[in-house]
Coordinates of C-alpha atoms and ligand atoms in Angstrom, one line a residue:
M16 CA 84.7 23.3 91.6
I17 CA 82.3 26.3 91.8
K18 CA 79.8 27.7 89.3
L19 CA 79.2 31.3 88.5
N20 CA 77.7 33.3 85.7
I21 CA 79.7 36.0 83.9
D22 CA 77.9 38.2 81.3
G23 CA 75.2 35.5 80.9
I24 CA 77.8 32.7 80.4
D25 CA 77.9 29.9 82.9
V26 CA 81.5 29.2 84.0
E27 CA 82.9 26.3 86.2
V28 CA 86.2 26.9 87.9
E29 CA 88.3 25.6 90.8
E30 CA 87.7 27.2 94.1
G31 CA 90.3 30.0 94.6
T32 CA 90.1 31.2 91.0
T33 CA 89.8 34.9 90.6
I34 CA 86.9 36.5 88.7
L35 CA 89.5 37.7 86.1
E36 CA 90.8 34.2 85.5
A37 CA 87.2 32.8 85.4
A38 CA 86.3 35.4 82.8
R39 CA 89.4 34.7 80.7
K40 CA 88.5 31.0 80.7
V41 CA 85.4 31.8 78.6
N42 CA 87.2 34.5 76.5
I43 CA 85.7 37.5 78.2
N44 CA 88.2 40.3 78.2
I45 CA 88.5 42.4 81.3
P46 CA 91.2 45.2 80.9
T47 CA 94.1 45.1 83.4
L48 CA 97.1 47.3 84.0
C49 CA 98.8 46.5 87.3
F50 CA 98.1 42.8 87.1
L51 CA 101.0 40.5 86.3
K52 CA 100.1 36.8 86.8
E53 CA 101.9 35.3 89.8
I54 CA 104.2 38.3 90.1
N55 CA 102.1 41.3 90.9
E56 CA 98.5 40.5 92.0
V57 CA 97.9 43.5 94.2
G58 CA 94.7 45.1 92.9
D59 CA 96.2 48.6 92.7
C60 CA 95.0 50.3 89.5
R61 CA 91.3 49.3 89.5
M62 CA 91.2 49.0 85.7
C63 CA 89.7 45.5 86.1
V64 CA 86.6 46.4 88.2
V65 CA 83.4 44.5 87.6
E66 CA 79.9 44.5 89.1
V67 CA 78.7 41.6 91.2
E68 CA 74.9 41.2 91.6
G69 CA 73.7 42.0 95.1
R70 CA 76.9 43.8 96.1
R71 CA 77.5 47.5 96.5
G72 CA 80.4 49.1 94.8
F73 CA 82.7 47.3 92.4
A74 CA 84.8 44.1 92.8
T75 CA 88.4 44.2 91.8
S76 CA 88.4 41.2 89.5
C77 CA 92.2 40.5 89.5
I78 CA 92.2 39.7 93.2
Q79 CA 88.6 39.0 94.1
K80 CA 87.9 35.2 94.2
A81 CA 85.0 33.8 92.3
E82 CA 82.2 32.4 94.5
D83 CA 79.6 29.7 93.9
G84 CA 76.4 31.3 92.5
M85 CA 78.0 34.6 91.8
V86 CA 76.5 36.7 88.9
V87 CA 79.1 39.0 87.4
K88 CA 78.7 41.8 84.9
T89 CA 81.9 43.0 83.2
N90 CA 80.7 45.4 80.6
T91 CA 78.0 47.7 82.0
E92 CA 77.8 51.4 81.6
K93 CA 78.8 51.9 85.3
V94 CA 81.8 49.6 85.0
N95 CA 83.0 51.3 81.8
S96 CA 82.7 54.7 83.2
A97 CA 84.7 53.7 86.4
R98 CA 87.4 52.3 84.2
R99 CA 87.4 55.4 82.0
M100 CA 87.8 57.5 85.2
V101 CA 90.9 55.4 86.1
L102 CA 92.4 56.1 82.7
D103 CA 91.5 59.8 82.9
L104 CA 93.2 60.2 86.3
I105 CA 96.3 58.3 85.1
L106 CA 96.6 60.4 82.0
S107 CA 96.0 63.6 83.8
N108 CA 99.5 63.2 85.3
H109 CA 101.2 61.5 82.4
D110 CA 103.9 62.7 80.1
R111 CA 102.0 62.1 76.9
K112 CA 104.9 62.3 74.4
C113 CA 103.9 59.1 72.7
L114 CA 105.4 59.8 69.3
T115 CA 108.9 60.0 70.8
C116 CA 108.4 57.2 73.4
V117 CA 110.3 54.0 73.0
R118 CA 107.0 52.1 73.7
N119 CA 105.0 53.9 71.0
G120 CA 102.8 51.2 69.5
N121 CA 103.7 48.7 72.2
C122 CA 102.4 50.4 75.3
E123 CA 99.6 49.0 77.5
L124 CA 98.4 52.4 78.5
Q125 CA 98.2 53.6 74.9
K126 CA 96.3 50.4 74.0
L127 CA 93.8 51.0 76.8
A128 CA 93.3 54.6 75.8
E129 CA 92.6 53.4 72.2
E130 CA 90.2 50.7 73.4
F131 CA 88.3 53.3 75.5
G132 CA 88.1 55.7 72.5
M133 CA 89.8 58.5 74.5
T134 CA 90.0 61.4 72.2
D135 CA 90.4 64.0 74.9
I136 CA 91.9 64.2 78.4
R137 CA 89.2 65.3 80.8
Y138 CA 91.5 66.4 83.7
D139 CA 94.7 68.2 82.9
G140 CA 96.2 68.4 86.4
E141 CA 99.5 69.2 87.9
K142 CA 102.4 67.0 86.7
G143 CA 104.9 65.1 88.8
G144 CA 107.9 66.8 87.4
H145 CA 110.3 63.9 88.1
E146 CA 113.9 64.1 87.1
I147 CA 115.0 61.5 84.5
D148 CA 117.5 59.1 85.9
D149 CA 119.9 58.1 83.2
K150 CA 123.1 57.8 85.2
S151 CA 123.3 54.0 85.0
P152 CA 125.1 52.5 82.0
S153 CA 122.1 50.4 81.1
L154 CA 118.8 51.7 82.2
V155 CA 116.8 55.0 82.0
R156 CA 114.0 55.7 84.4
D157 CA 111.5 58.4 83.5
F158 CA 108.8 58.5 86.2
N159 CA 106.9 61.1 84.4
K160 CA 105.5 58.2 82.4
C161 CA 105.0 55.8 85.4
V162 CA 101.5 54.6 86.1
L163 CA 102.5 53.3 89.6
C164 CA 101.5 49.7 88.9
R165 CA 104.4 48.4 90.9
R166 CA 105.1 45.6 88.5
C167 CA 108.8 46.6 88.5
V168 CA 109.0 46.5 92.3
A169 CA 107.5 43.0 92.4
T170 CA 109.8 41.8 89.6
C171 CA 112.9 43.2 91.2
K172 CA 112.0 41.9 94.7
N173 CA 110.2 38.6 94.1
V174 CA 111.6 37.3 90.8
Q175 CA 115.2 38.7 90.8
G176 CA 115.5 38.7 94.6
I177 CA 117.2 42.1 94.6
G178 CA 114.8 44.7 95.9
A179 CA 116.6 47.7 94.5
I180 CA 113.4 49.7 94.0
E181 CA 110.4 50.4 96.3
S182 CA 107.2 52.5 96.4
T183 CA 107.6 55.6 98.4
E184 CA 105.6 58.6 99.5
R185 CA 101.8 58.8 99.4
G186 CA 99.0 60.5 97.3
F187 CA 100.2 62.8 94.6
K188 CA 103.8 62.4 95.6
S189 CA 103.7 58.6 95.3
C190 CA 106.6 57.2 93.2
I191 CA 108.9 54.3 92.7
S192 CA 112.2 55.1 94.1
T193 CA 115.4 53.6 95.5
A194 CA 117.1 53.9 98.9
E195 CA 117.5 57.6 99.7
N196 CA 116.2 58.3 96.2
R197 CA 119.6 57.6 94.7
S198 CA 120.2 56.8 91.1
L199 CA 119.9 53.1 90.1
N200 CA 123.5 53.4 89.3
D201 CA 124.3 54.0 93.0
V202 CA 122.2 51.2 94.6
N203 CA 122.3 47.4 94.4
C204 CA 120.7 47.2 91.0
T205 CA 122.4 44.6 88.8
F206 CA 121.1 46.1 85.5
C207 CA 119.4 42.8 84.7
G208 CA 116.6 44.7 82.9
Q209 CA 113.8 42.5 84.1
C210 CA 111.9 45.5 85.5
I211 CA 111.9 47.0 82.0
E212 CA 110.5 43.8 80.6
N213 CA 107.5 44.0 82.9
C214 CA 106.8 47.7 82.8
P215 CA 103.6 48.3 80.8
V216 CA 104.7 51.8 79.7
G217 CA 107.8 53.7 78.7
A218 CA 108.8 54.6 82.3
L219 CA 111.8 52.2 82.1
K220 CA 113.9 51.6 79.1
E221 CA 117.3 50.3 78.0
K222 CA 120.0 52.8 77.3
D223 CA 120.5 52.9 73.5
N224 CA 124.0 53.5 72.2
T225 CA 123.2 52.7 68.6
N226 CA 123.9 56.2 67.3
E227 CA 127.3 56.4 69.1
V228 CA 128.3 53.1 67.5
W229 CA 127.3 54.4 64.1
E230 CA 129.4 57.5 64.6
K231 CA 132.4 55.4 65.6
L232 CA 132.0 53.1 62.7
K233 CA 132.0 56.1 60.4
D234 CA 135.3 57.4 61.9
K235 CA 138.1 56.0 59.8
D236 CA 140.7 56.6 62.6
A237 CA 138.8 54.7 65.2
F238 CA 139.4 51.0 65.8
V239 CA 136.0 49.7 66.9
V240 CA 135.9 46.7 69.2
V241 CA 132.6 45.0 69.8
Q242 CA 131.9 42.9 72.8
T243 CA 128.7 41.0 73.2
A244 CA 126.8 40.5 76.5
P245 CA 127.0 37.0 78.0
A246 CA 123.6 35.9 76.9
V247 CA 124.3 37.0 73.3
R248 CA 127.3 34.6 73.2
V249 CA 124.8 31.8 72.5
G250 CA 122.3 33.9 70.4
I251 CA 125.0 35.2 68.0
G252 CA 126.1 31.7 67.1
E253 CA 122.7 30.9 65.9
E254 CA 122.7 34.1 63.8
F255 CA 125.8 32.7 62.0
G256 CA 124.2 29.3 61.3
M257 CA 125.7 27.4 64.2
P258 CA 123.6 24.7 66.0
I259 CA 121.3 26.1 68.7
G260 CA 123.1 26.2 72.1
T261 CA 126.6 26.7 70.7
T262 CA 128.6 29.0 72.9
V263 CA 130.7 31.4 70.9
T264 CA 133.4 33.2 72.9
R265 CA 136.1 35.7 71.8
K266 CA 139.6 34.5 72.7
N267 CA 142.7 36.8 72.8
G268 CA 140.7 39.4 70.9
Y269 CA 141.2 37.6 67.5
S270 CA 140.1 34.0 67.3
I271 CA 136.7 32.5 68.0
K272 CA 136.5 29.5 70.3
K273 CA 133.5 27.2 69.8
T274 CA 132.4 25.1 72.7
W275 CA 129.7 22.4 72.2
I276 CA 127.2 22.1 75.0
Ligands
LIG28 S1 117.5 46.2 86.5 FE1 117.1 44.3 87.7 S2 118.0 44.8 89.7 FE2 117.9 46.8 88.7 S3 115.9 47.6 89.4 FE3 115.5 46.5 87.5 S4 114.9 44.4 88.2 FE4 115.9 45.4 89.9
LIG29 S1 108.1 52.1 86.4 FE1 106.7 50.9 85.0 S2 106.5 49.0 86.1 FE2 107.3 50.4 87.6 S3 105.5 51.2 88.6 FE3 106.0 52.6 87.0 S4 104.8 51.9 85.3 FE4 104.8 50.3 86.7
LIG30 S1 94.5 45.0 87.1 FE1 93.2 44.7 88.8 S2 93.5 46.3 90.0 FE2 95.0 46.6 88.4

């Protein structure tokens, strides 16, 4: 075990613990954006910077290991102004259409902007101008909202074992792309949606066909057939009061077969 002091509070943690985890242990909140525990620990965004006594510059708390005797400050003027700068730069090249964004009210970037009391955007720079990729039947990618955290890349490669997406280019041109910049529809993407689950913003979203379904339901001449996705075959049984875990499968298009598992 090692002992350190964070914002005046003594903390004891196992060797190998990051400053971020040590701070969380004593309920000190350090903002993060690219960090995703055990999936994406790359120290890319620099939202989580802190000051360490006796050291020049900032420490990136999500990857920097805590050391015995360390004295850490997480909430100084310098630290907050560095984090604010990170947000300013991200927002300078961000498509800020929050009201019509699927993640409005549930967006990590929006929450950070609110926490930092951002009422203006200090730098209004050139925008990426990326084309929206909505060719796949399930996913929409809008990289005009991407914060380049790479959480989707790590999820696709390390959790799903697919590797359909990767970071490409450098500097202002940096983006998350596929082989030869093809649509997700034309590469080895399985449309599992796990990258959407871990994206902190609205750069990735599910394709929503709700309105089309409503239109068809209103059409008296249309015979509407509904098919659930495999995972829903269990969930839907619960919705109709069946015991948890009941697999409900359509058979011959008319009857329901119940299988107990
Ligand atoms: S949907 Fe699944 S396979 Fe496709 S890019 Fe996202 S994580 Fe990878
Ligand atoms: S698409 Fe989302 S998860 Fe992927 S890098 Fe951009 S912001 Fe991060
Ligand atoms: S959260 Fe630490 S660098 Fe992004």
